[in-house]
């Protein structure tokens, strides 16, 4: 039993309560522990990714109860990739929050951050459907805490909507799990796969209802139209470094769809045929369209990026909803890209917010305008999927993978038109914010800075660290571009593993049978 | 030099100017110039081989899974363009150093310029169409930056956005076209695609691919009707206009058409789309150019016209026309870049480029005048300059081409364009440099320093040399490039001045004479032109984009209007609808379980539940009443759990009920007592309907589930069988919670802990804001109870405290085998403490509170985690439990289990979380230092004592 497998969950689960208990009044120590934990998590997840790279599937039986009776964690290529991405993003956000002073603007930032990481990492690792629900709850409640970090009326209002909407989603999750358990009598994903495949053909209605409700739960998390309403206001009004971390949260939904609907309700399962493909693809295209239109119409930089994130989820879900190995490989590459790109853009937006407020109108010139505008440009390129950054490659991969789909023309048209609208939207915003502010004829309205309290002067933020993090993300995107070959090799192997569920099922249930 | 290096050098070079700008403008310029020169030399080293007809290749895998590889090749066409890009680039770098002023950020300029240069070199060297797309979009982006270089000018910003939108959309269309093309050919490598002419032209997807690719080429090369962005791109500094918008970037579309010529050309579709577009563009651009007063606008439309000319030639699809196209690309690049630079000089020196304000400059700027006169005459097609040669070839080809059966359309329009072309060329000379000297220039112009005129002078020399000795100077280049376009069997052509008396010569003569005539009548023509109604592209475009933005804004805002009730309604309709659809498309087996008889008690409970639920709906505007009714619902639910033999659930439910009601009462204290009616009746009816359907749906689903057995043996059977054997407890529910699925419980206590932390953080945030003062000065909206701490209650709660804690301990310890456990015990303990807060007041209770609630939560989670980790030391997985039995003397056998330690963690986390939530809420009305009156004093005579104190 490889105990390293449980470390990504246990480590933050220990560090966070320790911070709460012992370091409540020592911000510097909190920072040390939070960053230390994040670094360790990055190392651990990288080590796990190396272990998973050769295609072995490891399981970890909690409480030494074998599947399907106890809970198992499963490490395959997909979960390894996702946890590594999460840990690295978590580290970036922890450092940025320190560098920008965001962690001084409210209580318990670092503890909540660690809890949030624990929830996300657990969701990626678990092989049990109910345990997935538990981790969804952990990440939801922690994200709510992070979202309203720093307070303020607008943010609190958005927070209420966020949590109410997602609690509705949790309720639906319980309905789905209850239905699936009542029909199949199990909650372990591999066991579910076995039992669903054996379902009698004349008894599928309830199973279908359960499978569909589960999909809708994940669709809510992945912000698929028309279940995306929780996202724009909450991302735009959250502290933007937190929104950067949330870039991975929508991916939890996408991951779950990919996992469950290849493993349990795969494309070949007769009982649940058609429940996903019939509507997910059109919905994904609508999501992309709504995101792009939102980008074009945004009045405020946080909302601009939030809609950009929705658009990228649309592209990602288009790839997922094709349910072929090639498209899944493209989706995974795009996942890596869009997570980093959205995080980058939210952090850049935070830099802008801090300097001049978020409204997309010309104000007076802001400090370090050149540098920030260059970073904005890089982020916008990444998000709109323009070369030379990885978004362009991801988009090409997705489009290429769709070439045999029935709706290929629609898919291409939506992706390309969406890109165009996004480009125009970002170009407008960028020229308003960065260029027009140099125009002497624009009466320099007093820059309304954000309503958030200034960081505690005692823990004065070092702007340099925040910028270093942003540059790190840009470098990450550049690396993803340069090493697109090896990375896509990994994602192809991952997709192949996903579409061969027998190996997964054997790994999990092998010991029981 | 490796092709990789040639392509990479400009990108590397782009880094230096930005970094070196602190070292001075010369450092920035020379670093840019040096890298370009290096790349140029590298290119020239390949010249002998390429001119011999060899193709140089270099490739490395980038993204082989997609077929996107960094493959480069250098053939004649690529060599021609790369030479133009790097050669003119070098001249521009020199020119720009003297053109830009001190206020302009020069490092940025050179960085952008080299970025663009690298992208252009990449396009012309790419042997992979996906790679080509990468560079293609990069040119759009870098041109966006360059056009908007003068950020403070609105024209620059608008022009940049317009160029990006138009060329960017073309590029996106081209992505689609290229993907189709690659799919037909089975490879994205150009050299492979170029060998699949038959397959591609026979494919049903040929036409869509062609149109999409041409959209990319036409937008980039400013062909009608996408030509409108180019004149507005002239807001860029002149070196940029000369480089991007005349010599190189706008030729990328032509390059692409030439590149794809072998596989795409030769069909009627190609001819009619490409040649017609080129023809229209050529005429239109020439006509408009004559009536532009801005020098750069004149040149911009002239560029549009010449691009149309070349497009038309490529569109003819004949080999000789392709040769002419290649030749004109060279010639146009030389004279037009020179003209742009000279326009920049005029602007730089006279501070205006409005033709109406200029004239007579030949006396003041003789050098510039010389340059302009040569370049303009070449543009007009006057022998012996190079423009004459290629225009002659064009006219010759036009003469032989029929269009929809007509022999006159193309030659006629070509001559018309040539007439206008000659006219505006002459106008540039006549209205700017000839005529009397004026005394109202914004500043008195004179010839610029050599740095500015050297570059155009060099180009003008080329204009003359190519004209005089075309075979010697340009011949090898033209034949190598033409070879690359049309294949090995070059048709007979000759690049010479005198071809004898041909139709083309007549046409040329008409053009020159007509041009002079038009110039002499310019005033009248202009008056006529100005009277014509013309669509203003910029106005239309801006209106279109602004309209789109407004529509997007309105649509997006209307969709995301922030009303959670509507969001929820959409979600519920969508989820119930889809779930129902999924249900209906399956088959439902017959029920396998019979329905039980309902006894009297369940029916009473059911009626209570229904009535209470309905009452909540009816009375929800009175919040206190609604809370009480919710309490009733919870109570009935816990009773029904008990009735259905689930005592653990019943216990949990009832204690959770108590705690939540207390917390909500506390919260209600700070809120209005009533919910106002905020939604119109229609919306409420809508919501009622949705709720009824969703409720019926979930009820139906649950009924269907409960009347059917599991399809296979459920895992709970294993839990029942192994609870005592493997988990050491006879209460299966508890063993599931702390053992079988202890990991879930571990997660859930963390959820509870986080929830409490969030409530705490939220309180802190609110108390740190202005809300705090409002809360403290709040007047209660209902009369307060006369006695905040009633005697009976204080006494009762204090007596009950130890009893309640005892019960908690009892419940905790019996949990493993009988209903109970850490969770319920935690809630009971919390209730015991809460009672003290309620009866004796917050201050009194918190004075006696020794442990911080944060710490209790933390220790709970840590104890649970530590218990789980203990298993590691036995080499077992996290949360593996151990248990055993001890015989205590005099007592009965006693069981120990690590699960109990885990349960202790649960207990602590629950207590801490509940109490932290309570404390946080209470702090809205309480500040440190506030004292509770009389809480400890249960003496009935306390009022007298208080009065005594007051008097004292």
mmCIF file with all atom_site columns, N, CA, C and O in Angstrom, chain B residues 473-499:
data_model
loop_
_atom_site.group_PDB
_atom_site.id
_atom_site.type_symbol
_atom_site.label_atom_id
_atom_site.label_alt_id
_atom_site.label_comp_id
_atom_site.label_asym_id
_atom_site.label_entity_id
_atom_site.label_seq_id
_atom_site.pdbx_PDB_ins_code
_atom_site.Cartn_x
_atom_site.Cartn_y
_atom_site.Cartn_z
_atom_site.occupancy
_atom_site.B_iso_or_equiv
_atom_site.pdbx_formal_charge
_atom_site.auth_seq_id
_atom_site.auth_comp_id
_atom_site.auth_asym_id
_atom_site.auth_atom_id
_atom_site.pdbx_PDB_model_num
ATOM 1   N N  . UNK B 1 473 ? 19.303 41.934 -62.665 1.00 0.00 ? 473 UNK B N  1
ATOM 2   C CA . UNK B 1 473 ? 19.108 42.223 -61.231 1.00 0.00 ? 473 UNK B CA 1
ATOM 3   C C  . UNK B 1 473 ? 18.061 41.308 -60.621 1.00 0.00 ? 473 UNK B C  1
ATOM 4   O O  . UNK B 1 473 ? 18.268 40.717 -59.565 1.00 0.00 ? 473 UNK B O  1
ATOM 5   N N  . UNK B 1 474 ? 16.910 41.191 -61.270 1.00 0.00 ? 474 UNK B N  1
ATOM 6   C CA . UNK B 1 474 ? 15.812 40.460 -60.640 1.00 0.00 ? 474 UNK B CA 1
ATOM 7   C C  . UNK B 1 474 ? 15.528 39.121 -61.303 1.00 0.00 ? 474 UNK B C  1
ATOM 8   O O  . UNK B 1 474 ? 14.782 38.313 -60.771 1.00 0.00 ? 474 UNK B O  1
ATOM 9   N N  . UNK B 1 475 ? 16.112 38.907 -62.462 1.00 0.00 ? 475 UNK B N  1
ATOM 10  C CA . UNK B 1 475 ? 15.785 37.712 -63.240 1.00 0.00 ? 475 UNK B CA 1
ATOM 11  C C  . UNK B 1 475 ? 15.889 36.409 -62.471 1.00 0.00 ? 475 UNK B C  1
ATOM 12  O O  . UNK B 1 475 ? 14.909 35.647 -62.394 1.00 0.00 ? 475 UNK B O  1
ATOM 13  N N  . UNK B 1 476 ? 17.036 36.111 -61.883 1.00 0.00 ? 476 UNK B N  1
ATOM 14  C CA . UNK B 1 476 ? 17.165 34.824 -61.180 1.00 0.00 ? 476 UNK B CA 1
ATOM 15  C C  . UNK B 1 476 ? 16.157 34.674 -60.054 1.00 0.00 ? 476 UNK B C  1
ATOM 16  O O  . UNK B 1 476 ? 15.564 33.608 -59.866 1.00 0.00 ? 476 UNK B O  1
ATOM 17  N N  . UNK B 1 477 ? 15.937 35.773 -59.346 1.00 0.00 ? 477 UNK B N  1
ATOM 18  C CA . UNK B 1 477 ? 15.007 35.734 -58.220 1.00 0.00 ? 477 UNK B CA 1
ATOM 19  C C  . UNK B 1 477 ? 13.591 35.440 -58.730 1.00 0.00 ? 477 UNK B C  1
ATOM 20  O O  . UNK B 1 477 ? 12.867 34.606 -58.174 1.00 0.00 ? 477 UNK B O  1
ATOM 21  N N  . UNK B 1 478 ? 13.217 36.141 -59.804 1.00 0.00 ? 478 UNK B N  1
ATOM 22  C CA . UNK B 1 478 ? 11.881 35.950 -60.351 1.00 0.00 ? 478 UNK B CA 1
ATOM 23  C C  . UNK B 1 478 ? 11.716 34.515 -60.838 1.00 0.00 ? 478 UNK B C  1
ATOM 24  O O  . UNK B 1 478 ? 10.699 33.860 -60.554 1.00 0.00 ? 478 UNK B O  1
ATOM 25  N N  . UNK B 1 479 ? 12.728 34.009 -61.527 1.00 0.00 ? 479 UNK B N  1
ATOM 26  C CA . UNK B 1 479 ? 12.543 32.664 -62.071 1.00 0.00 ? 479 UNK B CA 1
ATOM 27  C C  . UNK B 1 479 ? 12.531 31.634 -60.945 1.00 0.00 ? 479 UNK B C  1
ATOM 28  O O  . UNK B 1 479 ? 11.756 30.685 -60.994 1.00 0.00 ? 479 UNK B O  1
ATOM 29  N N  . UNK B 1 480 ? 13.345 31.835 -59.927 1.00 0.00 ? 480 UNK B N  1
ATOM 30  C CA . UNK B 1 480 ? 13.330 30.883 -58.814 1.00 0.00 ? 480 UNK B CA 1
ATOM 31  C C  . UNK B 1 480 ? 11.980 30.909 -58.116 1.00 0.00 ? 480 UNK B C  1
ATOM 32  O O  . UNK B 1 480 ? 11.384 29.864 -57.813 1.00 0.00 ? 480 UNK B O  1
ATOM 33  N N  . UNK B 1 481 ? 11.468 32.120 -57.884 1.00 0.00 ? 481 UNK B N  1
ATOM 34  C CA . UNK B 1 481 ? 10.192 32.235 -57.186 1.00 0.00 ? 481 UNK B CA 1
ATOM 35  C C  . UNK B 1 481 ? 9.061  31.704 -58.050 1.00 0.00 ? 481 UNK B C  1
ATOM 36  O O  . UNK B 1 481 ? 8.179  30.985 -57.582 1.00 0.00 ? 481 UNK B O  1
ATOM 37  N N  . UNK B 1 482 ? 9.104  32.037 -59.319 1.00 0.00 ? 482 UNK B N  1
ATOM 38  C CA . UNK B 1 482 ? 8.047  31.585 -60.213 1.00 0.00 ? 482 UNK B CA 1
ATOM 39  C C  . UNK B 1 482 ? 8.075  30.072 -60.338 1.00 0.00 ? 482 UNK B C  1
ATOM 40  O O  . UNK B 1 482 ? 7.029  29.418 -60.379 1.00 0.00 ? 482 UNK B O  1
ATOM 41  N N  . UNK B 1 483 ? 9.279  29.534 -60.353 1.00 0.00 ? 483 UNK B N  1
ATOM 42  C CA . UNK B 1 483 ? 9.434  28.087 -60.373 1.00 0.00 ? 483 UNK B CA 1
ATOM 43  C C  . UNK B 1 483 ? 8.703  27.450 -59.200 1.00 0.00 ? 483 UNK B C  1
ATOM 44  O O  . UNK B 1 483 ? 8.027  26.441 -59.345 1.00 0.00 ? 483 UNK B O  1
ATOM 45  N N  . UNK B 1 484 ? 8.895  28.071 -58.046 1.00 0.00 ? 484 UNK B N  1
ATOM 46  C CA . UNK B 1 484 ? 8.287  27.504 -56.837 1.00 0.00 ? 484 UNK B CA 1
ATOM 47  C C  . UNK B 1 484 ? 6.768  27.568 -56.930 1.00 0.00 ? 484 UNK B C  1
ATOM 48  O O  . UNK B 1 484 ? 6.077  26.723 -56.374 1.00 0.00 ? 484 UNK B O  1
ATOM 49  N N  . UNK B 1 485 ? 6.260  28.579 -57.606 1.00 0.00 ? 485 UNK B N  1
ATOM 50  C CA . UNK B 1 485 ? 4.805  28.710 -57.675 1.00 0.00 ? 485 UNK B CA 1
ATOM 51  C C  . UNK B 1 485 ? 4.220  27.753 -58.708 1.00 0.00 ? 485 UNK B C  1
ATOM 52  O O  . UNK B 1 485 ? 3.277  27.016 -58.421 1.00 0.00 ? 485 UNK B O  1
ATOM 53  N N  . UNK B 1 486 ? 4.792  27.768 -59.900 1.00 0.00 ? 486 UNK B N  1
ATOM 54  C CA . UNK B 1 486 ? 4.107  27.069 -60.988 1.00 0.00 ? 486 UNK B CA 1
ATOM 55  C C  . UNK B 1 486 ? 4.767  25.764 -61.378 1.00 0.00 ? 486 UNK B C  1
ATOM 56  O O  . UNK B 1 486 ? 4.309  25.098 -62.296 1.00 0.00 ? 486 UNK B O  1
ATOM 57  N N  . UNK B 1 487 ? 5.809  25.386 -60.703 1.00 0.00 ? 487 UNK B N  1
ATOM 58  C CA . UNK B 1 487 ? 6.441  24.118 -61.056 1.00 0.00 ? 487 UNK B CA 1
ATOM 59  C C  . UNK B 1 487 ? 7.604  24.345 -61.996 1.00 0.00 ? 487 UNK B C  1
ATOM 60  O O  . UNK B 1 487 ? 7.975  25.486 -62.291 1.00 0.00 ? 487 UNK B O  1
ATOM 61  N N  . UNK B 1 488 ? 8.172  23.261 -62.473 1.00 0.00 ? 488 UNK B N  1
ATOM 62  C CA . UNK B 1 488 ? 9.446  23.362 -63.172 1.00 0.00 ? 488 UNK B CA 1
ATOM 63  C C  . UNK B 1 488 ? 9.339  23.963 -64.571 1.00 0.00 ? 488 UNK B C  1
ATOM 64  O O  . UNK B 1 488 ? 10.227 24.668 -65.009 1.00 0.00 ? 488 UNK B O  1
ATOM 65  N N  . UNK B 1 489 ? 8.227  23.665 -65.255 1.00 0.00 ? 489 UNK B N  1
ATOM 66  C CA . UNK B 1 489 ? 8.183  24.088 -66.650 1.00 0.00 ? 489 UNK B CA 1
ATOM 67  C C  . UNK B 1 489 ? 7.743  25.536 -66.786 1.00 0.00 ? 489 UNK B C  1
ATOM 68  O O  . UNK B 1 489 ? 6.585  25.837 -67.009 1.00 0.00 ? 489 UNK B O  1
ATOM 69  N N  . UNK B 1 490 ? 8.713  26.428 -66.569 1.00 0.00 ? 490 UNK B N  1
ATOM 70  C CA . UNK B 1 490 ? 8.426  27.854 -66.703 1.00 0.00 ? 490 UNK B CA 1
ATOM 71  C C  . UNK B 1 490 ? 8.033  28.159 -68.148 1.00 0.00 ? 490 UNK B C  1
ATOM 72  O O  . UNK B 1 490 ? 8.666  27.669 -69.067 1.00 0.00 ? 490 UNK B O  1
ATOM 73  N N  . UNK B 1 491 ? 6.994  28.957 -68.355 1.00 0.00 ? 491 UNK B N  1
ATOM 74  C CA . UNK B 1 491 ? 6.661  29.353 -69.719 1.00 0.00 ? 491 UNK B CA 1
ATOM 75  C C  . UNK B 1 491 ? 7.687  30.372 -70.221 1.00 0.00 ? 491 UNK B C  1
ATOM 76  O O  . UNK B 1 491 ? 8.451  30.931 -69.420 1.00 0.00 ? 491 UNK B O  1
ATOM 77  N N  . UNK B 1 492 ? 7.648  30.626 -71.484 1.00 0.00 ? 492 UNK B N  1
ATOM 78  C CA . UNK B 1 492 ? 8.584  31.631 -71.995 1.00 0.00 ? 492 UNK B CA 1
ATOM 79  C C  . UNK B 1 492 ? 8.127  33.013 -71.550 1.00 0.00 ? 492 UNK B C  1
ATOM 80  O O  . UNK B 1 492 ? 6.968  33.378 -71.657 1.00 0.00 ? 492 UNK B O  1
ATOM 81  N N  . UNK B 1 493 ? 9.032  33.732 -70.995 1.00 0.00 ? 493 UNK B N  1
ATOM 82  C CA . UNK B 1 493 ? 8.722  35.138 -70.701 1.00 0.00 ? 493 UNK B CA 1
ATOM 83  C C  . UNK B 1 493 ? 10.030 35.896 -70.780 1.00 0.00 ? 493 UNK B C  1
ATOM 84  O O  . UNK B 1 493 ? 11.107 35.320 -70.705 1.00 0.00 ? 493 UNK B O  1
ATOM 85  N N  . UNK B 1 494 ? 9.930  37.174 -70.946 1.00 0.00 ? 494 UNK B N  1
ATOM 86  C CA . UNK B 1 494 ? 11.172 37.954 -70.912 1.00 0.00 ? 494 UNK B CA 1
ATOM 87  C C  . UNK B 1 494 ? 10.918 39.235 -70.166 1.00 0.00 ? 494 UNK B C  1
ATOM 88  O O  . UNK B 1 494 ? 9.898  39.894 -70.352 1.00 0.00 ? 494 UNK B O  1
ATOM 89  N N  . UNK B 1 495 ? 11.830 39.523 -69.292 1.00 0.00 ? 495 UNK B N  1
ATOM 90  C CA . UNK B 1 495 ? 11.712 40.747 -68.519 1.00 0.00 ? 495 UNK B CA 1
ATOM 91  C C  . UNK B 1 495 ? 12.496 41.822 -69.247 1.00 0.00 ? 495 UNK B C  1
ATOM 92  O O  . UNK B 1 495 ? 13.690 41.976 -69.041 1.00 0.00 ? 495 UNK B O  1
ATOM 93  N N  . UNK B 1 496 ? 11.858 42.490 -70.151 1.00 0.00 ? 496 UNK B N  1
ATOM 94  C CA . UNK B 1 496 ? 12.608 43.554 -70.807 1.00 0.00 ? 496 UNK B CA 1
ATOM 95  C C  . UNK B 1 496 ? 11.696 44.724 -71.110 1.00 0.00 ? 496 UNK B C  1
ATOM 96  O O  . UNK B 1 496 ? 10.467 44.625 -71.016 1.00 0.00 ? 496 UNK B O  1
ATOM 97  N N  . UNK B 1 497 ? 12.315 45.827 -71.455 1.00 0.00 ? 497 UNK B N  1
ATOM 98  C CA . UNK B 1 497 ? 11.551 47.057 -71.614 1.00 0.00 ? 497 UNK B CA 1
ATOM 99  C C  . UNK B 1 497 ? 10.759 47.059 -72.912 1.00 0.00 ? 497 UNK B C  1
ATOM 100 O O  . UNK B 1 497 ? 9.616  47.476 -72.947 1.00 0.00 ? 497 UNK B O  1
ATOM 101 N N  . UNK B 1 498 ? 11.376 46.600 -73.972 1.00 0.00 ? 498 UNK B N  1
ATOM 102 C CA . UNK B 1 498 ? 10.742 46.738 -75.284 1.00 0.00 ? 498 UNK B CA 1
ATOM 103 C C  . UNK B 1 498 ? 10.279 45.394 -75.792 1.00 0.00 ? 498 UNK B C  1
ATOM 104 O O  . UNK B 1 498 ? 11.049 44.484 -76.036 1.00 0.00 ? 498 UNK B O  1
ATOM 105 N N  . UNK B 1 499 ? 8.973  45.238 -75.885 1.00 0.00 ? 499 UNK B N  1
ATOM 106 C CA . UNK B 1 499 ? 8.417  44.014 -76.425 1.00 0.00 ? 499 UNK B CA 1
ATOM 107 C C  . UNK B 1 499 ? 7.864  44.226 -77.814 1.00 0.00 ? 499 UNK B C  1
ATOM 108 O O  . UNK B 1 499 ? 7.140  43.387 -78.327 1.00 0.00 ? 499 UNK B O  1
#
